[in-house]
CSV table of C-alpha atoms (C1' of nucleotides) in Angstrom, one decimal:
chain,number,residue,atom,x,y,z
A,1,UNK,CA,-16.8,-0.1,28.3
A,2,UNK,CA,-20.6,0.2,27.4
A,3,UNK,CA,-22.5,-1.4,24.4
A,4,UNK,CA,-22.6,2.0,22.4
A,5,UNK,CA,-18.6,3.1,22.7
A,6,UNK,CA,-17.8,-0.6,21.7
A,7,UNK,CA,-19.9,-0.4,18.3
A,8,UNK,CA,-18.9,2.9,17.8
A,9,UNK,CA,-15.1,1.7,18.2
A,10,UNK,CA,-15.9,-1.3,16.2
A,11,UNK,CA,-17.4,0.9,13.7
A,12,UNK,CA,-14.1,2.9,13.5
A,13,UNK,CA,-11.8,0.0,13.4
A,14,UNK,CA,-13.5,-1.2,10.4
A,15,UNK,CA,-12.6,2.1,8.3
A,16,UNK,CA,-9.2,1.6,9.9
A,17,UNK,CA,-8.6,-1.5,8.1
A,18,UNK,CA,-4.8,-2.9,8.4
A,19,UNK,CA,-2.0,-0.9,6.4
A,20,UNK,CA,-2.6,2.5,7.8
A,21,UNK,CA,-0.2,1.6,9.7
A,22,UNK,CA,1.5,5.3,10.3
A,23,UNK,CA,-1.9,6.1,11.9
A,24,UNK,CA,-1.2,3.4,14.6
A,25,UNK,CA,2.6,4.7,15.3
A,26,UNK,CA,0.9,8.3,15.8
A,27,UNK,CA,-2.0,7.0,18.5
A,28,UNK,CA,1.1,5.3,19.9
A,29,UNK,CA,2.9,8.3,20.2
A,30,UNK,CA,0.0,10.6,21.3
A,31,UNK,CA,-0.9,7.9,24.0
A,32,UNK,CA,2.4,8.6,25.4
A,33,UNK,CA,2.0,12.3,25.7
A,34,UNK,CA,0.1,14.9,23.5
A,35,UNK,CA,1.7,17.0,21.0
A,36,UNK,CA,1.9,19.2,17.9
A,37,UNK,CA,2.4,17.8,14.5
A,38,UNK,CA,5.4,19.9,14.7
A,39,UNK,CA,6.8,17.7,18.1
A,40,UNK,CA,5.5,13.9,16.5
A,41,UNK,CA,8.1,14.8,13.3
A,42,UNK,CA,10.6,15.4,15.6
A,43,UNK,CA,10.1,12.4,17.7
A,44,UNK,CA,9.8,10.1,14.2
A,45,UNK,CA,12.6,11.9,13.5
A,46,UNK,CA,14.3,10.5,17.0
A,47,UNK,CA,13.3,8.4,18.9
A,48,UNK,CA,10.9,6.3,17.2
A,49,UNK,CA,11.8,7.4,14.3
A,50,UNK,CA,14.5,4.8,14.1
A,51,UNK,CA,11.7,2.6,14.0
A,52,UNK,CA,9.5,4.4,12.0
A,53,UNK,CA,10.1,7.7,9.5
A,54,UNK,CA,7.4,10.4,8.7
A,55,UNK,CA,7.2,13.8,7.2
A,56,UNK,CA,5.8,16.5,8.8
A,57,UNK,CA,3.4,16.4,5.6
A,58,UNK,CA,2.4,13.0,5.9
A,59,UNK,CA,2.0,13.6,10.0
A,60,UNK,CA,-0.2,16.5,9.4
A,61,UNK,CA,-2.4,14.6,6.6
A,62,UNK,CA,-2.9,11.7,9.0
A,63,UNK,CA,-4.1,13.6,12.5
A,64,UNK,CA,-6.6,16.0,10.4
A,65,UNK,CA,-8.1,12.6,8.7
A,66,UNK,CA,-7.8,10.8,12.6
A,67,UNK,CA,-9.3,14.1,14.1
A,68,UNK,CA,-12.5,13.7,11.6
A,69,UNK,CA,-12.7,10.1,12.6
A,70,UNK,CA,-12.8,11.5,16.5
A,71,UNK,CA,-9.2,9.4,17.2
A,72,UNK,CA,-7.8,12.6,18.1
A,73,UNK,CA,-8.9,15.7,19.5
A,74,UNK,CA,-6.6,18.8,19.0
A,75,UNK,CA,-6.6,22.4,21.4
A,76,UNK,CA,-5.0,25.4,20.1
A,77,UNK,CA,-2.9,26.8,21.9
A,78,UNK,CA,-2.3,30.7,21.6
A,79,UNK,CA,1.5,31.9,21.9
A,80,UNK,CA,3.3,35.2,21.6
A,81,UNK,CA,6.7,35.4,20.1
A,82,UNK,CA,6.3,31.9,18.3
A,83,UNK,CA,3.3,30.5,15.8
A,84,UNK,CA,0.3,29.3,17.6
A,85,UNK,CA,-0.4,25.4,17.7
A,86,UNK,CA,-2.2,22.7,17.9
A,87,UNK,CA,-1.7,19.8,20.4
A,88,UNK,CA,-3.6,16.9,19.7
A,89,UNK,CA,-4.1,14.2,22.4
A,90,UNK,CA,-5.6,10.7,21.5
A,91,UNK,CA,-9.4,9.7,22.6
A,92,UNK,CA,-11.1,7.2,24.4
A,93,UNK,CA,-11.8,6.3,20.8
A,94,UNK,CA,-8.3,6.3,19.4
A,95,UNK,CA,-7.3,4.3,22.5
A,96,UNK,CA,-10.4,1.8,22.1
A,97,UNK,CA,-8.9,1.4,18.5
A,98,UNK,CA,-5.2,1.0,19.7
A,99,UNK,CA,-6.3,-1.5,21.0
A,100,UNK,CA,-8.3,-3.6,19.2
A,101,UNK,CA,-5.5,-2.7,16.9
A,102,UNK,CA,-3.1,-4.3,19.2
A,103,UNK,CA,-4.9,-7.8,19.1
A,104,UNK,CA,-4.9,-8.2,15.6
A,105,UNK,CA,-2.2,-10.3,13.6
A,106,UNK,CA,1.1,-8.4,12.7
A,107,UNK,CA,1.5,-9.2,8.6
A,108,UNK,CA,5.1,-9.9,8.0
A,109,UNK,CA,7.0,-7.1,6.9
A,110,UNK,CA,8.2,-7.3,3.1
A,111,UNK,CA,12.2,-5.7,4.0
A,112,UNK,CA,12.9,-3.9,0.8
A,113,UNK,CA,16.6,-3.8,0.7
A,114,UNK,CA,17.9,-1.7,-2.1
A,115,UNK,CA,21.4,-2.8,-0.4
A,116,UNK,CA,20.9,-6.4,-1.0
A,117,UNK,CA,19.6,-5.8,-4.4
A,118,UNK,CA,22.9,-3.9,-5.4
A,119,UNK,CA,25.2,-6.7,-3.6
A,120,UNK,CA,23.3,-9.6,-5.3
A,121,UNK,CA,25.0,-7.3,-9.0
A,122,UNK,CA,28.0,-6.5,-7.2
A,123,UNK,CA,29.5,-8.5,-10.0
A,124,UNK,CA,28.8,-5.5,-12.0
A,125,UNK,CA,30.5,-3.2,-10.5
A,126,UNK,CA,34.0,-2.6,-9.1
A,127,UNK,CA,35.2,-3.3,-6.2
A,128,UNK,CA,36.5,-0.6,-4.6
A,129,UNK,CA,33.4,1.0,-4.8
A,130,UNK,CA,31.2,-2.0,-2.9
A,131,UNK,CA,34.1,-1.8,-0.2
A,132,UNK,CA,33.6,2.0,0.1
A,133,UNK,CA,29.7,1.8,0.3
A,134,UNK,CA,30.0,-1.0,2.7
A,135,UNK,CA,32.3,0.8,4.5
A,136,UNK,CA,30.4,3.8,5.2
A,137,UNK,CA,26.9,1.2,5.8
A,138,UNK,CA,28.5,-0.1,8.5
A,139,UNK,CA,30.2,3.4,10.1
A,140,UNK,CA,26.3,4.6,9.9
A,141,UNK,CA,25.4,1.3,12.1
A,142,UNK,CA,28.1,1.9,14.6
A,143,UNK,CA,27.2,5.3,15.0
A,144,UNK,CA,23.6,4.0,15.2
A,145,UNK,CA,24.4,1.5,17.7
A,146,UNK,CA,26.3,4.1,20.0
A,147,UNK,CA,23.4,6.2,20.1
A,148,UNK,CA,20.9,3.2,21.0
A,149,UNK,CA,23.4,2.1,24.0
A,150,UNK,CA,24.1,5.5,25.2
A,151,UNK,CA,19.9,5.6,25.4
A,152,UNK,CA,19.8,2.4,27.2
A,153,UNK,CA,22.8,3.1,29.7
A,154,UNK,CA,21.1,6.7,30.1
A,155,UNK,CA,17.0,5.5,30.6
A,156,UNK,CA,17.5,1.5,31.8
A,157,UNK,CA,20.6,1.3,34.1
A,158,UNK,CA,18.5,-1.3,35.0
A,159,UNK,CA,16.0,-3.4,32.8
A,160,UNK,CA,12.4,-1.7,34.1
A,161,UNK,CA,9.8,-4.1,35.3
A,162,UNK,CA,7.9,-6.0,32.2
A,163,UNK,CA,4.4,-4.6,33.5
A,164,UNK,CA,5.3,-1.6,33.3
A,165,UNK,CA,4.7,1.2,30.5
A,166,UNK,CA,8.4,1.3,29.8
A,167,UNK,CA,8.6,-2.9,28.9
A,168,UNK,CA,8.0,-1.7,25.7
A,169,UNK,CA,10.2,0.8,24.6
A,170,UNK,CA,13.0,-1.0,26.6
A,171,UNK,CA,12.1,-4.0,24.5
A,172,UNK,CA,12.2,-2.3,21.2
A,173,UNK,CA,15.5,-0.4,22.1
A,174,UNK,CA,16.7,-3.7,22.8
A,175,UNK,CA,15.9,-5.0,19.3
A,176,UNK,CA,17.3,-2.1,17.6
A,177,UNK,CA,20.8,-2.6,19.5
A,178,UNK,CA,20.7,-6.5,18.5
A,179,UNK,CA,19.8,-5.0,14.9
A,180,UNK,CA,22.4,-2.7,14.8
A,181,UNK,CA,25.1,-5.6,16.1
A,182,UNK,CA,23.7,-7.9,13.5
A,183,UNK,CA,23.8,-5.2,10.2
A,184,UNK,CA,27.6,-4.5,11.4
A,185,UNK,CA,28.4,-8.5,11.6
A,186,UNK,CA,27.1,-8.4,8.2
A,187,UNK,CA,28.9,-5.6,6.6
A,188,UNK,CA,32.1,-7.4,8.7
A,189,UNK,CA,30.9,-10.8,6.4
A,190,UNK,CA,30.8,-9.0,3.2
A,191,UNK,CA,34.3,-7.1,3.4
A,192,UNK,CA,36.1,-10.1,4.8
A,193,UNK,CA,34.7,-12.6,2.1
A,194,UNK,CA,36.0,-10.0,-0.7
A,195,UNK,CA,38.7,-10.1,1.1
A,196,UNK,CA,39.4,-6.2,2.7
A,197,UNK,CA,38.5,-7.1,6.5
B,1,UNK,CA,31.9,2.5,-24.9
B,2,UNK,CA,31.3,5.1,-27.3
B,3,UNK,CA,30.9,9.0,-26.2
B,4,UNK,CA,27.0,8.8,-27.6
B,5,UNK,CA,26.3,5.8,-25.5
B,6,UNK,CA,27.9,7.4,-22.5
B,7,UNK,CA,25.4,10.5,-22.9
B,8,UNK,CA,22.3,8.6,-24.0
B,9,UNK,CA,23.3,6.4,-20.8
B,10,UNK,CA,23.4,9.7,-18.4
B,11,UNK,CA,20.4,10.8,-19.8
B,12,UNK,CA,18.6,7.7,-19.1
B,13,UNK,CA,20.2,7.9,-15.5
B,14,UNK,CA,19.1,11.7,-15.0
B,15,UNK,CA,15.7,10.2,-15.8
B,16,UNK,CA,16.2,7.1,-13.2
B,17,UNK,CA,16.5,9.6,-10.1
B,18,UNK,CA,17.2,7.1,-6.8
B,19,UNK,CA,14.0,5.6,-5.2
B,20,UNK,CA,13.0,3.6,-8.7
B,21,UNK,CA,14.2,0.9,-6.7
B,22,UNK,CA,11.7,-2.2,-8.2
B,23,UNK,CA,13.0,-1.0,-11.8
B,24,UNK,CA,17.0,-1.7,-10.4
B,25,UNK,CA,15.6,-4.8,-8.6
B,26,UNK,CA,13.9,-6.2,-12.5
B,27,UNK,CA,17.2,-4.8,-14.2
B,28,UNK,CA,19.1,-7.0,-12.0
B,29,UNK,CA,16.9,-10.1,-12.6
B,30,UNK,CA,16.4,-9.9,-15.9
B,31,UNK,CA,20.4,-9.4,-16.0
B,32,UNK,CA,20.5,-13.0,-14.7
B,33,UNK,CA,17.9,-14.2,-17.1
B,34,UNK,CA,15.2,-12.9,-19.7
B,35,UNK,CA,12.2,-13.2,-18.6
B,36,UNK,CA,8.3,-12.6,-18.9
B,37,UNK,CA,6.0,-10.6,-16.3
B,38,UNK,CA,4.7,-13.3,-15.0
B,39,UNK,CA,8.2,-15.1,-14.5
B,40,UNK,CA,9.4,-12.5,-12.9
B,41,UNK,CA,6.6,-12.0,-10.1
B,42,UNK,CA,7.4,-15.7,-9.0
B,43,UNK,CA,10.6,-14.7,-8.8
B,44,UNK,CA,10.1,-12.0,-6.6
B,45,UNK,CA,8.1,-14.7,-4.8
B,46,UNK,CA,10.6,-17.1,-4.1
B,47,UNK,CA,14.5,-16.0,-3.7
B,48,UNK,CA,14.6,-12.0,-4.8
B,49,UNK,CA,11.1,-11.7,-3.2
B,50,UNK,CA,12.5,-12.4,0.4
B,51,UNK,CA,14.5,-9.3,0.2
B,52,UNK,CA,11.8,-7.2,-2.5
B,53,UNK,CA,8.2,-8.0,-2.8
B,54,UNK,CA,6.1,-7.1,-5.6
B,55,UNK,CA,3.0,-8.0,-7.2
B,56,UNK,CA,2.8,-8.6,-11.6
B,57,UNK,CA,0.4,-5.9,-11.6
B,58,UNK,CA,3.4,-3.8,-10.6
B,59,UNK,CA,6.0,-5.3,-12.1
B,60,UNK,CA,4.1,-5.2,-16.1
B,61,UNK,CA,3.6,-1.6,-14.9
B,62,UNK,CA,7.5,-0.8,-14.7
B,63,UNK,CA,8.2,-3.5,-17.3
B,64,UNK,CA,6.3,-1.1,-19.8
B,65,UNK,CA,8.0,2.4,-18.5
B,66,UNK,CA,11.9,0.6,-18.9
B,67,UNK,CA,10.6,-0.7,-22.2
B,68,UNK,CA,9.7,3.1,-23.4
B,69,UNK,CA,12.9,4.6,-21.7
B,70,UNK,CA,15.0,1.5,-23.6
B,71,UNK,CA,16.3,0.3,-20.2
B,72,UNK,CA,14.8,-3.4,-21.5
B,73,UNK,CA,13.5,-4.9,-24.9
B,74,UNK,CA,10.6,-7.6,-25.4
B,75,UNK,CA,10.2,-10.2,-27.9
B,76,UNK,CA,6.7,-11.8,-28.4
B,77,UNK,CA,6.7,-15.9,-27.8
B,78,UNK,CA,3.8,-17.5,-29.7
B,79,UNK,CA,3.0,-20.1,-27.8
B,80,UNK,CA,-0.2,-23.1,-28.6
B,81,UNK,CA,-2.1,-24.6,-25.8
B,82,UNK,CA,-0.9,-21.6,-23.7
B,83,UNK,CA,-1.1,-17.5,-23.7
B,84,UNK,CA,1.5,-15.8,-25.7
B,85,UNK,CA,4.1,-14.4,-24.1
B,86,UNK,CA,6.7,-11.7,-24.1
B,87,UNK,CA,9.8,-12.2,-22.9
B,88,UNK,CA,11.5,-9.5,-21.6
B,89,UNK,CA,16.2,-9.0,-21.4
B,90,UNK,CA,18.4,-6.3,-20.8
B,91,UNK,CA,19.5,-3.9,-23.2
B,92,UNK,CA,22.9,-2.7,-23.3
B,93,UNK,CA,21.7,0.9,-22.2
B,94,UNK,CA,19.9,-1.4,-19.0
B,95,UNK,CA,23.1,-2.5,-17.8
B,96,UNK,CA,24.8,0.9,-18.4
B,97,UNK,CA,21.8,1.8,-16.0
B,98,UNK,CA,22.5,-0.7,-13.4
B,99,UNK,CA,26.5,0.3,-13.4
B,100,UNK,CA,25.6,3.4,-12.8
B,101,UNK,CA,23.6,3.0,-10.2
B,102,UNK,CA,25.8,0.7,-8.2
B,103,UNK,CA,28.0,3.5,-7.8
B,104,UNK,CA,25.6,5.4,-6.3
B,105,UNK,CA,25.2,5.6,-2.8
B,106,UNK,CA,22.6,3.6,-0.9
B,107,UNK,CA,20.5,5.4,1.3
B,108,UNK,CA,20.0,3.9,4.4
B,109,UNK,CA,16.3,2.4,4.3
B,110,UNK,CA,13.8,3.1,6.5
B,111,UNK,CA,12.4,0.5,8.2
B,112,UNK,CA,9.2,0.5,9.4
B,113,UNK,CA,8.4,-2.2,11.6
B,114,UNK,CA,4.8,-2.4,12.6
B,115,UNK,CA,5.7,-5.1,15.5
B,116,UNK,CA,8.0,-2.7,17.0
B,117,UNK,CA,5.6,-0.6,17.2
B,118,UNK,CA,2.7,-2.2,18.3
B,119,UNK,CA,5.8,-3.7,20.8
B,120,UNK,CA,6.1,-0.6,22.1
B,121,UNK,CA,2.5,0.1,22.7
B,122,UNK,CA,2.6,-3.5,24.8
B,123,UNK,CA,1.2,-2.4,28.5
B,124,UNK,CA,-2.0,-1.8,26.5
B,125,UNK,CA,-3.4,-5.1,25.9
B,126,UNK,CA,-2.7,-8.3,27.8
B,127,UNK,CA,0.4,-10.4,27.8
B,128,UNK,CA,-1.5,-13.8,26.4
B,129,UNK,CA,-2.2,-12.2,22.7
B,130,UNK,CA,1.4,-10.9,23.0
B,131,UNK,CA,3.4,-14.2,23.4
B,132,UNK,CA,1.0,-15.6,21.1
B,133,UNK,CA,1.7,-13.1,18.7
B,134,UNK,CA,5.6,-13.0,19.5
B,135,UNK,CA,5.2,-17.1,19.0
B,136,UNK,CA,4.0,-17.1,15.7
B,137,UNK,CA,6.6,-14.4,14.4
B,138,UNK,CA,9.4,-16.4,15.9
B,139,UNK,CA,7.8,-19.7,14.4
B,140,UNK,CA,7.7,-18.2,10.6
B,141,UNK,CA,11.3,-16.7,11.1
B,142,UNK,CA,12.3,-20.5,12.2
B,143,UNK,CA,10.5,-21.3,9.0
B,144,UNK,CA,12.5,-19.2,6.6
B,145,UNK,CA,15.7,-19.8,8.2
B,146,UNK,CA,15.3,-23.2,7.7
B,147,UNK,CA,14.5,-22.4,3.6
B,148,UNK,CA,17.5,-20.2,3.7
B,149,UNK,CA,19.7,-23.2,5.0
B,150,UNK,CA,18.7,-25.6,3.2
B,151,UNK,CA,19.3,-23.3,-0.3
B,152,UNK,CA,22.8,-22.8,1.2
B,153,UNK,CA,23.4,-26.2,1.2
B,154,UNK,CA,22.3,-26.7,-2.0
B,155,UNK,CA,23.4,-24.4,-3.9
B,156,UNK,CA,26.5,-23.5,-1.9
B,157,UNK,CA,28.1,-26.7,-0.7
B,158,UNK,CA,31.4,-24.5,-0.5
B,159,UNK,CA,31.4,-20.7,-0.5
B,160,UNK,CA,31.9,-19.3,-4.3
B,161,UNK,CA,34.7,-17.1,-5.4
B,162,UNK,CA,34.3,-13.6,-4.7
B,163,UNK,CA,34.9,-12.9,-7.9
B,164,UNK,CA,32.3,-15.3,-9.3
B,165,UNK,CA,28.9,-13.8,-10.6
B,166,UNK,CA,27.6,-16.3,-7.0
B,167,UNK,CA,29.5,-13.7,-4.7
B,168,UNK,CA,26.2,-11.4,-4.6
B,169,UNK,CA,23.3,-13.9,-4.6
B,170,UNK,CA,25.7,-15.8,-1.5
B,171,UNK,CA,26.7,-12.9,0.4
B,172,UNK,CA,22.9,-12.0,0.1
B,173,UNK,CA,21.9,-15.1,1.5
B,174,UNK,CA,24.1,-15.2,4.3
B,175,UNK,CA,22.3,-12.4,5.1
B,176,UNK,CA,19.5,-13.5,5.2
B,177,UNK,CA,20.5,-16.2,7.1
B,178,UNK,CA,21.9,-14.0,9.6
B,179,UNK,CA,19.3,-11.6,9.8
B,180,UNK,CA,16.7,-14.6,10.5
B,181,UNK,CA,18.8,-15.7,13.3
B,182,UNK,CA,18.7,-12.4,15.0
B,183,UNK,CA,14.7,-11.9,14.9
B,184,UNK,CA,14.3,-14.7,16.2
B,185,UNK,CA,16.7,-14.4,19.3
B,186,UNK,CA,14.8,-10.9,19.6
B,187,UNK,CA,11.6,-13.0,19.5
B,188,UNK,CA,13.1,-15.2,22.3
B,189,UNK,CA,14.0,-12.1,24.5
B,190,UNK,CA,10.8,-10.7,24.1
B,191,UNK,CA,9.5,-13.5,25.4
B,192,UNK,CA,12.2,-14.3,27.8
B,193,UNK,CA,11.0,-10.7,29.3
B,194,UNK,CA,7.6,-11.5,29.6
B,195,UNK,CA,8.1,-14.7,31.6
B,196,UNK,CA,7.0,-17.1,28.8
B,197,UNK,CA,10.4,-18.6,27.6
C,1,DT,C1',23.0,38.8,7.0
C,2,DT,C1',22.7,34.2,6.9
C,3,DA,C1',20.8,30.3,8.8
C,4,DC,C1',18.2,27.8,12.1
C,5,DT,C1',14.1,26.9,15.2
C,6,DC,C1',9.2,27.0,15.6
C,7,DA,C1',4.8,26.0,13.3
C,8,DT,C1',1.4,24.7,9.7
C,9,DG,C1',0.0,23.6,5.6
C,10,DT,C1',-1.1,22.8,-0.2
C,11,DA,C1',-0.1,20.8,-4.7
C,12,DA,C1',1.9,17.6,-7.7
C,13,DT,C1',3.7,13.4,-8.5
C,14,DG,C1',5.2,8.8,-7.8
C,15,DA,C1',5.0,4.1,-5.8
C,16,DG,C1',2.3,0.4,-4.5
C,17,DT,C1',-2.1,-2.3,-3.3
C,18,DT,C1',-6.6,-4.2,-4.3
C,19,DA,C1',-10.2,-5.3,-7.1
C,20,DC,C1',-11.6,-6.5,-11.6
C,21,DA,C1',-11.1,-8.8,-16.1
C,22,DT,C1',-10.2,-12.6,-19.6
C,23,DG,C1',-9.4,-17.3,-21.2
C,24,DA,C1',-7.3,-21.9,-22.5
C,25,DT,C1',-5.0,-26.1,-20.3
C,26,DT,C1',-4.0,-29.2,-16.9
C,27,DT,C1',-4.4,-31.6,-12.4
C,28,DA,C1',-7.1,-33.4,-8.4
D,1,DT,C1',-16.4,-30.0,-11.5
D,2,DA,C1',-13.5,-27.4,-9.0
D,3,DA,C1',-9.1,-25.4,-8.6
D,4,DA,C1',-4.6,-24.4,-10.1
D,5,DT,C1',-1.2,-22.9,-13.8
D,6,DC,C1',0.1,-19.9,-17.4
D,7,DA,C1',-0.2,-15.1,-19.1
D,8,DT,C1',-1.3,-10.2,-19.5
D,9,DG,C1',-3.3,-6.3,-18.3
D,10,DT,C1',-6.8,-1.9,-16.6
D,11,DA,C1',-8.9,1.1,-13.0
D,12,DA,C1',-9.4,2.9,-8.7
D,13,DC,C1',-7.4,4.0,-4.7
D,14,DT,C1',-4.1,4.8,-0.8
D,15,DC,C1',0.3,5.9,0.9
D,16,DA,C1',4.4,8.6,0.8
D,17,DT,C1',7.8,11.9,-1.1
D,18,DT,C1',9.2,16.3,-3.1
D,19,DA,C1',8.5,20.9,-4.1
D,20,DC,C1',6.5,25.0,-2.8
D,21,DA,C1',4.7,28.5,0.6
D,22,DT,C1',4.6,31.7,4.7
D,23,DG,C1',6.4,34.2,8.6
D,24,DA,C1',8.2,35.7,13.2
D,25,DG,C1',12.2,35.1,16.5
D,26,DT,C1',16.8,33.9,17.7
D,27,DA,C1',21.7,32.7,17.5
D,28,DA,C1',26.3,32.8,14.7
DNA sequence: TTACTCATGTAATGAGTTACATGATTTA
DNA sequence: TAAATCATGTAACTCATTACATGAGTAA
């Protein structure tokens, strides 16, 4: 990489200071395969979605401000029958800054659970109705956890080699499977200690 | 409780649409104990913080909109050789709030995980700044686990009843417990993976 | 004819972070 | 003498959600 694309990169990495983080799950997905801002709401709304939830709003906001810092470039496409669009592919740039992005410290995570808020009150309430809502919580996980191992049975019969390009994904499908197991143990906790396992 | 209450109380709800989540999070610790600002930020530091994170600036902020919509009620504490300070409870309309919202449903939360997605987006940098990164996560989850045990012990020698006004603040715990145990397996099959167990 | 898919946006509002501001007392 | 604790806020900004808007084609 020459002296000019690295300060130019460095130059952009600086207005992408840490936070923006939706930016970096876009580059993420566009380095995987172009797309509309129509197709990356769809696939938040899927695959990585689980991971990671945008509007199609917030997605469009984000690649016009990260196609005026040159981290995208978008083509439009003429159709007939449907609504043209515009498939934007990531740049040497927005790679460079994937990156440098990717060497930087992950911050911790704050996990705002507005479950474990109301379950620290459940005191407050009755309980019939904490045994319904945990209930359902842990139907949604199963049904959640289904769909993660039909995707693993379905793209990793076999685990893929970790130097390849699909280590990742594998890996992350693999946390959200442990998740899932771990939110329905949970659930499994709470409805046998009050007693309605 | 009266039929005026029970309107004034579903017009205070019909104000508190879902996704006020701090103001149920102060409702519920206040509910355990009056407090000041300033109290209640090192609470949400130490054992409610693990699970919601919020700074004072915040939390003064949506201390002053509950006081307007009557949710909470301050008294001024003159105090010498410190500030003065107001010390904030629950009103009776605050915990009509907080039963009301327990019966709500909880919608499942999004969560965004920024090291799943820079996880994902692994084959782009090298493998040494990802086990050092995957390290250091595991290490602060060993950390926390180990503050999560050691409350359990000490303030739960024996589970409470599930009656008792412990049963949320344990079950909560045990969560946390739980979930702290799973990142760090995933941590260790990340790693694992990679070669670097 | 009702609803869904494809496709892109604007406007208004709310939630949350960071920086800034003050000031006495106590501890190292 | 420097830093931490106690105590409360304002201002500016960013991030994200909700509501609104348009419009052709296609499947029930």
């Amino acid at each position: 990489m020459s002296l000019h694309c690295n300060s130019l990169h460095i130059a952009v990495a600086a207005q992408y200071g840490l936070g923006m983080a939706l930016d970096h799950a876009i580059l993420v997905s566009l380095h995987e395969r172009s797309a509309t801002g129509y197709d990356l709401a769809r696939r938040f709304d899927a695959s990585i979605g689980r991971f990671w939830r945008a509007s199609h709003q917030q997605i469009y906001k984000v690649l016009g401000r990260m196609e005026a810092a040159g981290l995208v470039a978008s083509e439009l496409v003429v159709q007939d029958g449907r609504p043209d669009k515009k498939v934007y592919s990531i740049t040497a740039d927005g790679t460079a800054e994937l990156v440098t992005w990717l060497a930087t410290p992950t911050p911790r995570e704050a996990l705002r659970s507005e479950f474990a808020v109301k379950l620290r009150a459940m005191h407050l309430g009755d309980r019939a109705t904490l045994v319904a809502q945990v209930r359902q919580r842990r139907d949604e996980h199963v049904e959640q956890l289904a769909y993660y191992e039909a995707s693993r049975e379905k793209y990793y019969p076999a685990p893929p080699s970790p130097d390849s390009e699909e280590a990742g994904p594998y890996l992350v499908l693999r946390g959200g499977i442990s998740g899932e197991r771990h939110a329905i143990s949970w659930c499994d906790e709470i409805l046998a200690f009050v007693g309605q396992s």
